[in-house]
Amino acid sequence: MTSHDVVAVARRCLNTKKIGHCGTLDPMATGMLILVIGNATRIQDLLMSEDKEYTGTARLGATTSTQDREGRSSKKRRCPPSQPSRSRGLSTPCVGISTRHRPWSPPSRKTACRSTSWPGRQGDRARARLVHVFDYELTRVEVPEIDFRVVCSKGFYVRTYAHDVGQHLGCGAHLSALRRTRSGHFTFQPGKFTTFDVLKEGRRDEALAAMYSLYDVSKLRGA
């Protein structure tokens, strides 16, 4: 399932054509996906540009063609022993501004949808972009897995960071789990979010009750 699929289901549930989302989630990822409906589509770019928070798991010992668990395994290596001091050092170079290179190919009529759904997972050219990591911490280190939390700007590809962790440790790694826990000022507040099942089952009233008005969004952002 892609973010585009979620929009299509929401469009049917809410019986509206004017709807979009604020930040693509990879097909393997879970968590928060903001949808904008009607006049709210005017602030789609504004909400999409805000920082996001993720929790994830990097699995050591194998790299993949897409840098996540859905790709083809390309190389396996022996995992290093658990060394907390060495693992903690992974957080230091991550915080700050960095230049990320990601696979990229120009979108075409045939690949535009796929490029939107899987940014940076195809193509044979690379372009660099500046990204910012505002906060980062390791939450669990149990080889071959490392759990982490990261707060980052738009354009930061977490699966690339998982790959970089493996390069740093010399054993290779890929992203095995990813969840978006916050997007800008939006968090999982009780009663202020809905689930995909609600949309899929057509429970329109329940979905509408969880919506923010444009006024609510303005207050949330401190405007």
Tab-separated table of C-alpha atoms in Angstrom:
chain	number	residue	atom	x	y	z
A	1	MET	CA	0.000	0.000	0.000
A	2	THR	CA	1.283	3.461	-0.927
A	3	SER	CA	0.391	6.944	0.298
A	4	HIS	CA	-1.463	7.436	-2.996
A	5	ASP	CA	-3.601	4.387	-2.158
A	6	VAL	CA	-4.538	5.941	1.195
A	7	VAL	CA	-5.637	9.133	-0.565
A	8	ALA	CA	-7.786	7.106	-2.979
A	9	VAL	CA	-9.519	5.291	-0.106
A	10	ALA	CA	-10.083	8.564	1.788
A	11	ARG	CA	-11.508	10.157	-1.346
A	12	ARG	CA	-14.147	7.432	-1.569
A	13	CYS	CA	-14.939	7.513	2.145
A	14	LEU	CA	-15.334	11.276	2.335
A	15	ASN	CA	-16.892	11.616	-1.123
A	16	THR	CA	-14.568	14.406	-2.231
A	17	LYS	CA	-12.100	14.829	-5.071
A	18	LYS	CA	-10.018	17.653	-3.601
A	19	ILE	CA	-7.670	15.802	-1.279
A	20	GLY	CA	-3.925	15.290	-0.920
A	21	HIS	CA	-1.280	14.157	1.563
A	22	CYS	CA	1.647	15.895	3.266
A	23	GLY	CA	4.681	13.668	2.951
A	24	THR	CA	4.980	10.268	1.329
A	25	LEU	CA	5.436	7.188	3.498
A	26	ASP	CA	7.387	4.288	2.036
A	27	PRO	CA	5.180	1.216	1.468
A	28	MET	CA	6.843	-0.643	4.370
A	29	ALA	CA	6.421	2.274	6.807
A	30	THR	CA	3.621	2.812	9.327
A	31	GLY	CA	2.469	5.776	11.358
A	32	MET	CA	1.266	9.282	10.592
A	33	LEU	CA	0.118	10.484	7.187
A	34	ILE	CA	-1.524	13.925	7.135
A	35	LEU	CA	-4.358	14.337	4.630
A	36	VAL	CA	-5.575	17.768	3.508
A	37	ILE	CA	-9.102	18.158	2.201
A	38	GLY	CA	-10.881	20.938	0.332
A	39	ASN	CA	-9.463	24.410	1.041
A	40	ALA	CA	-6.795	22.847	3.256
A	41	THR	CA	-4.948	21.764	0.103
A	42	ARG	CA	-3.745	25.388	-0.083
A	43	ILE	CA	-1.426	24.777	2.887
A	44	GLN	CA	-0.283	21.330	1.733
A	45	ASP	CA	3.236	22.521	0.840
A	46	LEU	CA	3.553	24.397	4.145
A	47	LEU	CA	2.679	21.337	6.235
A	48	MET	CA	4.805	19.063	4.072
A	49	SER	CA	7.903	21.198	4.657
A	50	GLU	CA	7.842	20.867	8.454
A	51	ASP	CA	10.154	18.534	10.380
A	52	LYS	CA	9.146	14.955	11.107
A	53	GLU	CA	9.935	12.375	13.777
A	54	TYR	CA	10.496	8.682	13.109
A	55	THR	CA	11.313	5.561	15.057
A	56	GLY	CA	13.020	2.746	13.216
A	57	THR	CA	15.146	-0.361	13.293
A	58	ALA	CA	18.355	-0.962	11.372
A	59	ARG	CA	19.320	-4.586	10.846
A	60	LEU	CA	23.049	-5.201	10.665
A	61	GLY	CA	24.846	-7.766	8.548
A	62	ALA	CA	23.154	-7.323	5.162
A	63	THR	CA	22.647	-4.598	2.587
A	64	THR	CA	19.789	-4.545	0.091
A	65	SER	CA	19.123	-3.008	-3.300
A	66	THR	CA	16.639	-0.497	-1.833
A	67	GLN	CA	18.351	-0.004	1.557
A	68	ASP	CA	15.270	-1.460	3.293
A	69	ARG	CA	13.833	-4.917	3.918
A	70	GLU	CA	11.803	-4.933	0.692
A	71	GLY	CA	14.877	-4.911	-1.509
A	72	ARG	CA	16.950	-7.769	-2.840
A	73	SER	CA	19.736	-8.777	-0.468
A	74	SER	CA	22.993	-7.854	-2.155
A	75	LYS	CA	25.690	-8.559	0.422
A	76	LYS	CA	25.903	-10.288	3.803
A	77	ARG	CA	28.642	-9.848	6.366
A	78	ARG	CA	29.351	-10.906	9.907
A	79	CYS	CA	27.868	-8.575	12.528
A	80	PRO	CA	30.274	-6.958	15.001
A	81	PRO	CA	29.875	-7.729	18.716
A	82	SER	CA	27.701	-5.314	20.671
A	83	GLN	CA	29.856	-2.382	21.746
A	84	PRO	CA	27.694	0.296	23.414
A	85	SER	CA	30.438	2.938	23.307
A	86	ARG	CA	30.939	2.460	19.582
A	87	SER	CA	27.207	2.380	18.901
A	88	ARG	CA	26.612	5.594	20.853
A	89	GLY	CA	29.138	7.280	18.604
A	90	LEU	CA	26.779	6.783	15.684
A	91	SER	CA	24.543	9.572	16.946
A	92	THR	CA	27.240	12.257	16.981
A	93	PRO	CA	27.833	12.720	13.219
A	94	CYS	CA	24.118	12.425	12.513
A	95	VAL	CA	22.972	15.632	14.222
A	96	GLY	CA	23.363	18.741	12.087
A	97	ILE	CA	23.300	19.602	8.407
A	98	SER	CA	24.478	17.074	5.875
A	99	THR	CA	24.372	16.470	2.157
A	100	ARG	CA	22.463	13.386	1.154
A	101	HIS	CA	22.965	11.637	-2.159
A	102	ARG	CA	20.083	9.501	-3.290
A	103	PRO	CA	19.327	7.464	-6.407
A	104	TRP	CA	17.197	9.533	-8.733
A	105	SER	CA	15.758	9.468	-12.208
A	106	PRO	CA	13.733	12.179	-13.958
A	107	PRO	CA	9.983	11.514	-13.617
A	108	SER	CA	8.132	10.562	-16.760
A	109	ARG	CA	4.506	9.937	-17.617
A	110	LYS	CA	5.001	6.247	-16.886
A	111	THR	CA	7.101	6.537	-13.739
A	112	ALA	CA	5.758	9.704	-12.075
A	113	CYS	CA	3.462	7.792	-9.703
A	114	ARG	CA	6.160	5.292	-8.778
A	115	SER	CA	8.704	8.051	-8.272
A	116	THR	CA	6.315	9.770	-5.878
A	117	SER	CA	5.594	6.598	-3.946
A	118	TRP	CA	9.151	5.335	-3.758
A	119	PRO	CA	11.362	8.448	-3.819
A	120	GLY	CA	15.024	7.618	-4.159
A	121	ARG	CA	14.518	3.887	-4.666
A	122	GLN	CA	15.099	3.751	-8.390
A	123	GLY	CA	17.197	5.268	-11.142
A	124	ASP	CA	20.917	5.244	-11.823
A	125	ARG	CA	21.815	8.898	-11.275
A	126	ALA	CA	22.267	10.789	-8.043
A	127	ARG	CA	21.532	14.303	-6.880
A	128	ALA	CA	22.463	15.847	-3.552
A	129	ARG	CA	20.244	17.811	-1.213
A	130	LEU	CA	20.819	19.492	2.142
A	131	VAL	CA	18.936	18.012	5.062
A	132	HIS	CA	18.927	18.755	8.780
A	133	VAL	CA	18.774	16.330	11.695
A	134	PHE	CA	17.469	18.125	14.781
A	135	ASP	CA	17.614	15.258	17.270
A	136	TYR	CA	18.654	11.619	17.324
A	137	GLU	CA	19.008	8.822	19.872
A	138	LEU	CA	19.641	5.104	19.997
A	139	THR	CA	16.911	3.396	22.010
A	140	ARG	CA	18.058	-0.230	21.798
A	141	VAL	CA	21.239	-1.966	20.705
A	142	GLU	CA	20.896	-5.727	20.460
A	143	VAL	CA	22.978	-7.026	17.576
A	144	PRO	CA	21.950	-7.565	14.838
A	145	GLU	CA	19.341	-4.847	15.474
A	146	ILE	CA	19.635	-1.183	16.414
A	147	ASP	CA	16.515	0.828	17.299
A	148	PHE	CA	16.615	4.600	16.976
A	149	ARG	CA	14.547	7.792	17.008
A	150	VAL	CA	15.275	10.684	14.653
A	151	VAL	CA	13.810	14.175	14.157
A	152	CYS	CA	14.677	15.443	10.711
A	153	SER	CA	13.826	17.882	7.980
A	154	LYS	CA	12.011	17.149	4.756
A	155	GLY	CA	14.180	15.132	2.382
A	156	PHE	CA	15.987	13.008	4.978
A	157	TYR	CA	15.817	9.373	3.868
A	158	VAL	CA	15.925	7.209	6.967
A	159	ARG	CA	16.711	4.065	5.009
A	160	THR	CA	19.862	5.787	3.716
A	161	TYR	CA	20.868	6.531	7.283
A	162	ALA	CA	20.383	2.860	8.198
A	163	HIS	CA	22.628	1.973	5.267
A	164	ASP	CA	25.228	4.495	6.481
A	165	VAL	CA	25.174	2.917	9.949
A	166	GLY	CA	26.174	-0.384	8.365
A	167	GLN	CA	28.958	1.292	6.408
A	168	HIS	CA	30.243	2.927	9.594
A	169	LEU	CA	30.342	-0.408	11.424
A	170	GLY	CA	31.805	-2.221	8.426
A	171	CYS	CA	29.165	-4.937	8.306
A	172	GLY	CA	26.414	-3.424	6.167
A	173	ALA	CA	22.838	-2.713	7.271
A	174	HIS	CA	19.353	-2.022	5.979
A	175	LEU	CA	16.164	-0.526	7.383
A	176	SER	CA	13.873	-3.259	8.709
A	177	ALA	CA	11.141	-1.132	10.350
A	178	LEU	CA	10.030	2.495	10.190
A	179	ARG	CA	7.216	4.474	11.827
A	180	ARG	CA	6.419	8.188	11.554
A	181	THR	CA	5.381	9.374	15.012
A	182	ARG	CA	5.089	13.120	14.382
A	183	SER	CA	4.749	15.515	11.457
A	184	GLY	CA	5.309	19.182	12.250
A	185	HIS	CA	2.987	20.023	15.148
A	186	PHE	CA	0.753	16.991	14.596
A	187	THR	CA	1.024	14.123	17.068
A	188	PHE	CA	-1.165	11.161	17.949
A	189	GLN	CA	-3.530	13.050	20.253
A	190	PRO	CA	-6.565	11.048	21.428
A	191	GLY	CA	-9.575	11.776	19.260
A	192	LYS	CA	-7.561	13.815	16.747
A	193	PHE	CA	-6.550	11.111	14.317
A	194	THR	CA	-8.262	8.343	12.446
A	195	THR	CA	-7.089	4.987	11.100
A	196	PHE	CA	-6.912	3.488	7.650
A	197	ASP	CA	-9.509	0.896	8.656
A	198	VAL	CA	-12.003	3.683	9.419
A	199	LEU	CA	-11.526	5.094	5.919
A	200	LYS	CA	-11.546	1.699	4.235
A	201	GLU	CA	-14.796	0.700	5.967
A	202	GLY	CA	-16.449	3.972	4.944
A	203	ARG	CA	-17.078	5.227	8.495
A	204	ARG	CA	-17.400	8.804	7.286
A	205	ASP	CA	-18.803	10.389	10.463
A	206	GLU	CA	-15.995	8.927	12.543
A	207	ALA	CA	-13.388	10.253	10.117
A	208	LEU	CA	-14.976	13.715	10.035
A	209	ALA	CA	-15.030	13.883	13.844
A	210	ALA	CA	-11.239	13.489	13.928
A	211	MET	CA	-10.560	16.326	11.484
A	212	TYR	CA	-8.828	19.609	12.261
A	213	SER	CA	-10.351	22.800	10.859
A	214	LEU	CA	-8.037	25.377	9.283
A	215	TYR	CA	-8.548	27.427	12.451
A	216	ASP	CA	-7.476	24.439	14.566
A	217	VAL	CA	-4.333	24.041	12.433
A	218	SER	CA	-3.528	27.735	12.800
A	219	LYS	CA	-3.768	27.517	16.607
A	220	LEU	CA	-1.738	24.301	16.644
A	221	ARG	CA	1.083	26.013	14.756
A	222	GLY	CA	0.971	29.012	17.082
A	223	ALA	CA	-0.266	31.442	14.426
